[in-house]
Amino acid sequence: MKFQKLGMRTIKTGIVVSLTLLISDLLNLDSPFFAAIAAVIALQASVSESLTMSKNRMLGTILGGIIALLFTYFVPSNILTIGIGIIIIIHICNILGWQKAIQLATMVFLSILMNYEEGSRLGYALDRTLATLVGLVVGTVFNYLVVPPASKHQEYIEESLSKIYSEFKRAVENLIWQKKYYPLENLKDLLNELEAEYEILKKDTKLAVIKDNSYLNFERAFNSLERIYYHLSTILAMDKIPALDENNRKAMKKFFNKEVPEEEERKDNLSIIYNYHIGKIMDEFNFINKIKAEA
């Protein structure tokens, strides 16, 4: 059986739970369980996501506490009214765009409504709400101060860049050696997904205490891939595939390390435009290889 190494996220979660329980004890909170649960939920893989979501979750927690308190005063507690309360909380969170807060808001609501005692409902509600808020704050702050060396976004970007780069190389090989056009629709979708992940990584890097500027290389490579897509799209719009000029033949042979079929070169407009875009694609390939060598 292969031993799996502990990940940074796993270690962070254990530390955050212990820290949250310690702070709950120092604050004499009666509900450390809810603080610990909230801290775990606050630990998002992305720092920027954690900051945004935790704000909404804090507001959702307060909402759940307020509605629960109102129910204890004005609504008889039974199976039906509890279900109605859950519906109200979920609906309000959806209206306000707090979808990520629904889990904690309903948890706070249920914990108050199903466990309070007459005469101490206000104190009980405040304690449950405060404990949950403490957990959210601890989890969010810890996630901000202790950033994993490689987030899921960074790993995804590295894999996607390599995959798209390989697909573009295959597209050029099909074009030159098989005289076939390579469909680019899936590659465009991958580029769009990659751009979204890159934006999150950039936000994470700007928020991080310890800066990692690897995202700058990702940006250069991504922009280069975008330019390759543009040049290939232009070529795919052509009615036929012209012959390579001498410079591009040499560049192809050197880059792909194999002989390029010889063809009669023409000097018409289509050939000039085609070879211009091929030349630009080869420049971008070499540029990406340079970035990879520097990384």
C-alpha positions as semicolon CSV with decimal commas, in nm:
position;residue;x (nm);y (nm);z (nm)
1;M;0,000;0,000;0,000
2;K;0,148;0,333;-0,109
3;F;0,180;0,599;0,163
4;Q;0,023;0,927;0,060
5;K;0,207;1,240;0,168
6;L;0,018;1,490;0,383
7;G;-0,083;1,796;0,184
8;M;-0,049;2,155;0,299
9;R;-0,426;2,197;0,298
10;T;-0,469;1,899;0,533
11;I;-0,211;2,034;0,776
12;K;-0,363;2,383;0,761
13;T;-0,707;2,246;0,847
14;G;-0,580;2,066;1,157
15;I;-0,391;2,373;1,278
16;V;-0,689;2,602;1,216
17;V;-0,929;2,378;1,411
18;S;-0,690;2,365;1,710
19;L;-0,634;2,741;1,697
20;T;-1,008;2,809;1,674
21;L;-1,081;2,586;1,974
22;L;-0,810;2,764;2,173
23;I;-0,952;3,109;2,091
24;S;-1,305;2,987;2,171
25;D;-1,181;2,870;2,510
26;L;-1,009;3,204;2,578
27;L;-1,332;3,387;2,488
28;N;-1,535;3,148;2,708
29;L;-1,764;3,057;2,420
30;D;-2,011;2,778;2,494
31;S;-2,018;2,662;2,131
32;P;-1,661;2,578;2,020
33;F;-1,805;2,306;1,794
34;F;-1,971;2,565;1,570
35;A;-1,656;2,778;1,567
36;A;-1,448;2,480;1,450
37;I;-1,699;2,386;1,178
38;A;-1,707;2,745;1,050
39;A;-1,325;2,761;1,043
40;V;-1,305;2,445;0,830
41;I;-1,567;2,581;0,588
42;A;-1,374;2,911;0,561
43;L;-1,061;2,733;0,439
44;Q;-1,099;2,771;0,064
45;A;-0,827;2,659;-0,180
46;S;-0,812;3,014;-0,311
47;V;-0,724;3,310;-0,088
48;S;-0,926;3,556;-0,295
49;E;-1,227;3,321;-0,288
50;S;-1,191;3,283;0,087
51;L;-1,199;3,659;0,150
52;T;-1,504;3,713;-0,069
53;M;-1,700;3,412;0,053
54;S;-1,620;3,465;0,421
55;K;-1,774;3,812;0,411
56;N;-2,094;3,667;0,270
57;R;-2,085;3,378;0,516
58;M;-2,050;3,618;0,809
59;L;-2,354;3,809;0,688
60;G;-2,539;3,481;0,634
61;T;-2,450;3,366;0,985
62;I;-2,590;3,686;1,133
63;L;-2,901;3,645;0,918
64;G;-2,951;3,288;1,044
65;G;-2,909;3,403;1,404
66;I;-3,156;3,692;1,370
67;I;-3,425;3,482;1,201
68;A;-3,381;3,206;1,461
69;L;-3,416;3,459;1,743
70;L;-3,731;3,606;1,588
71;F;-3,877;3,256;1,552
72;T;-3,813;3,179;1,920
73;Y;-4,014;3,487;2,021
74;F;-4,297;3,493;1,768
75;V;-4,334;3,149;1,603
76;P;-4,418;2,820;1,776
77;S;-4,131;2,574;1,732
78;N;-4,234;2,259;1,548
79;I;-4,134;2,052;1,244
80;L;-4,339;2,266;1,004
81;T;-4,216;2,607;1,123
82;I;-3,852;2,493;1,122
83;G;-3,890;2,392;0,757
84;I;-4,050;2,729;0,678
85;G;-3,760;2,906;0,850
86;I;-3,508;2,714;0,638
87;I;-3,697;2,811;0,322
88;I;-3,696;3,178;0,426
89;I;-3,320;3,178;0,495
90;I;-3,232;3,004;0,168
91;H;-3,457;3,238;-0,029
92;I;-3,306;3,552;0,127
93;C;-2,950;3,424;0,071
94;N;-3,031;3,353;-0,294
95;I;-3,180;3,699;-0,343
96;L;-2,871;3,864;-0,189
97;G;-2,628;3,640;-0,380
98;W;-2,505;3,466;-0,063
99;Q;-2,533;3,110;-0,196
100;K;-2,210;3,007;-0,021
101;A;-2,356;3,133;0,310
102;I;-2,663;2,907;0,304
103;Q;-2,487;2,616;0,474
104;L;-2,375;2,814;0,779
105;A;-2,687;3,031;0,798
106;T;-2,914;2,727;0,817
107;M;-2,679;2,553;1,062
108;V;-2,691;2,851;1,300
109;F;-3,069;2,876;1,261
110;L;-3,119;2,507;1,345
111;S;-2,872;2,506;1,634
112;I;-3,051;2,797;1,801
113;L;-3,409;2,696;1,733
114;M;-3,369;2,331;1,837
115;N;-3,154;2,377;2,148
116;Y;-3,238;2,706;2,321
117;E;-3,393;2,715;2,667
118;E;-3,664;2,954;2,782
119;G;-3,519;3,256;2,957
120;S;-3,179;3,231;2,785
121;R;-3,275;3,248;2,418
122;L;-3,099;3,581;2,348
123;G;-2,773;3,475;2,513
124;Y;-2,787;3,136;2,344
125;A;-2,847;3,291;2,002
126;L;-2,564;3,540;2,050
127;D;-2,322;3,268;2,162
128;R;-2,397;3,042;1,864
129;T;-2,371;3,332;1,620
130;L;-2,052;3,470;1,776
131;A;-1,886;3,127;1,781
132;T;-1,957;3,079;1,412
133;L;-1,823;3,426;1,332
134;V;-1,505;3,356;1,531
135;G;-1,447;3,038;1,330
136;L;-1,496;3,222;1,002
137;V;-1,253;3,498;1,101
138;V;-0,983;3,255;1,219
139;G;-1,014;3,038;0,908
140;T;-1,007;3,336;0,672
141;V;-0,712;3,511;0,840
142;F;-0,511;3,189;0,857
143;N;-0,581;3,117;0,492
144;Y;-0,455;3,465;0,406
145;L;-0,136;3,441;0,614
146;V;-0,044;3,082;0,529
147;V;-0,077;3,033;0,154
148;P;-0,002;2,687;0,007
149;P;0,309;2,685;-0,220
150;A;0,105;2,572;-0,521
151;S;-0,270;2,626;-0,527
152;K;-0,508;2,410;-0,727
153;H;-0,535;2,702;-0,970
154;Q;-0,159;2,710;-1,030
155;E;-0,149;2,334;-1,088
156;Y;-0,444;2,356;-1,327
157;I;-0,281;2,640;-1,519
158;E;0,048;2,454;-1,557
159;E;-0,129;2,143;-1,686
160;S;-0,356;2,342;-1,919
161;L;-0,072;2,547;-2,066
162;S;0,121;2,230;-2,143
163;K;-0,187;2,062;-2,294
164;I;-0,285;2,359;-2,513
165;Y;0,075;2,407;-2,626
166;S;0,093;2,040;-2,732
167;E;-0,240;2,068;-2,915
168;F;-0,121;2,373;-3,107
169;K;0,196;2,188;-3,207
170;R;-0,019;1,900;-3,329
171;A;-0,234;2,143;-3,527
172;V;0,074;2,282;-3,703
173;E;0,210;1,933;-3,772
174;N;-0,123;1,834;-3,929
175;L;-0,112;2,149;-4,138
176;I;0,242;2,105;-4,268
177;W;0,288;1,729;-4,297
178;Q;-0,068;1,609;-4,366
179;K;-0,218;1,920;-4,525
180;K;-0,515;1,891;-4,289
181;Y;-0,690;2,155;-4,084
182;Y;-0,709;2,091;-3,710
183;P;-1,035;2,190;-3,528
184;L;-0,975;2,471;-3,278
185;E;-1,314;2,492;-3,101
186;N;-1,207;2,286;-2,798
187;L;-0,883;2,480;-2,770
188;K;-1,074;2,807;-2,754
189;D;-1,284;2,669;-2,468
190;L;-0,967;2,562;-2,288
191;L;-0,818;2,909;-2,334
192;N;-1,130;3,067;-2,184
193;E;-1,119;2,833;-1,882
194;L;-0,748;2,899;-1,846
195;E;-0,805;3,274;-1,843
196;A;-1,059;3,242;-1,559
197;E;-0,819;3,032;-1,348
198;Y;-0,535;3,274;-1,421
199;E;-0,741;3,570;-1,293
200;I;-0,800;3,389;-0,963
201;L;-0,430;3,303;-0,931
202;K;-0,338;3,667;-0,997
203;K;-0,574;3,783;-0,721
204;D;-0,430;3,523;-0,483
205;T;-0,075;3,639;-0,554
206;K;-0,162;4,003;-0,494
207;L;-0,329;3,915;-0,162
208;A;-0,057;3,678;-0,042
209;V;0,189;3,786;0,226
210;I;0,468;3,585;0,057
211;K;0,469;3,684;-0,308
212;D;0,511;3,431;-0,587
213;N;0,540;3,600;-0,924
214;S;0,516;3,278;-1,125
215;Y;0,182;3,406;-1,252
216;L;0,373;3,659;-1,464
217;N;0,525;3,372;-1,666
218;F;0,178;3,221;-1,696
219;E;0,053;3,551;-1,833
220;R;0,329;3,568;-2,094
221;A;0,267;3,207;-2,202
222;F;-0,111;3,256;-2,208
223;N;-0,083;3,569;-2,424
224;S;0,148;3,381;-2,658
225;L;-0,103;3,096;-2,690
226;E;-0,377;3,348;-2,764
227;R;-0,167;3,487;-3,048
228;I;-0,106;3,135;-3,184
229;Y;-0,481;3,075;-3,180
230;Y;-0,536;3,396;-3,377
231;H;-0,277;3,304;-3,642
232;L;-0,408;2,947;-3,676
233;S;-0,767;3,071;-3,702
234;T;-0,663;3,299;-3,987
235;I;-0,495;3,009;-4,168
236;L;-0,799;2,784;-4,117
237;A;-1,013;3,042;-4,294
238;M;-0,809;2,997;-4,613
239;D;-0,951;2,791;-4,900
240;K;-0,629;2,595;-4,948
241;I;-0,295;2,537;-4,779
242;P;-0,009;2,702;-4,973
243;A;0,354;2,588;-4,972
244;L;0,603;2,703;-4,709
245;D;0,869;2,953;-4,801
246;E;1,236;2,870;-4,743
247;N;1,263;3,046;-4,403
248;N;0,959;2,869;-4,261
249;R;1,075;2,534;-4,397
250;K;1,404;2,575;-4,209
251;A;1,224;2,687;-3,893
252;M;0,989;2,388;-3,909
253;K;1,271;2,141;-3,962
254;K;1,468;2,281;-3,669
255;F;1,172;2,302;-3,430
256;F;1,011;1,964;-3,504
257;N;1,341;1,793;-3,584
258;K;1,218;1,624;-3,901
259;E;1,229;1,682;-4,274
260;V;0,966;1,908;-4,429
261;P;0,817;1,798;-4,764
262;E;0,941;2,011;-5,051
263;E;0,677;2,195;-5,255
264;E;0,677;2,450;-5,530
265;E;0,677;2,789;-5,366
266;R;0,446;3,056;-5,505
267;K;0,461;3,431;-5,456
268;D;0,090;3,507;-5,471
269;N;-0,095;3,701;-5,199
270;L;-0,235;3,389;-5,034
271;S;0,112;3,235;-4,997
272;I;0,255;3,558;-4,857
273;I;-0,024;3,585;-4,597
274;Y;0,001;3,215;-4,509
275;N;0,377;3,225;-4,457
276;Y;0,348;3,543;-4,253
277;H;0,115;3,370;-4,004
278;I;0,324;3,052;-4,003
279;G;0,631;3,260;-3,922
280;K;0,449;3,431;-3,635
281;I;0,336;3,094;-3,498
282;M;0,694;2,966;-3,499
283;D;0,809;3,282;-3,319
284;E;0,549;3,216;-3,048
285;F;0,652;2,851;-3,015
286;N;1,013;2,956;-2,961
287;F;0,901;3,225;-2,716
288;I;0,708;2,972;-2,506
289;N;1,007;2,736;-2,505
290;K;1,217;3,024;-2,376
291;I;0,970;3,089;-2,094
292;K;0,974;2,719;-2,000
293;A;1,355;2,722;-1,994
294;E;1,359;3,026;-1,763
295;A;1,104;2,881;-1,519
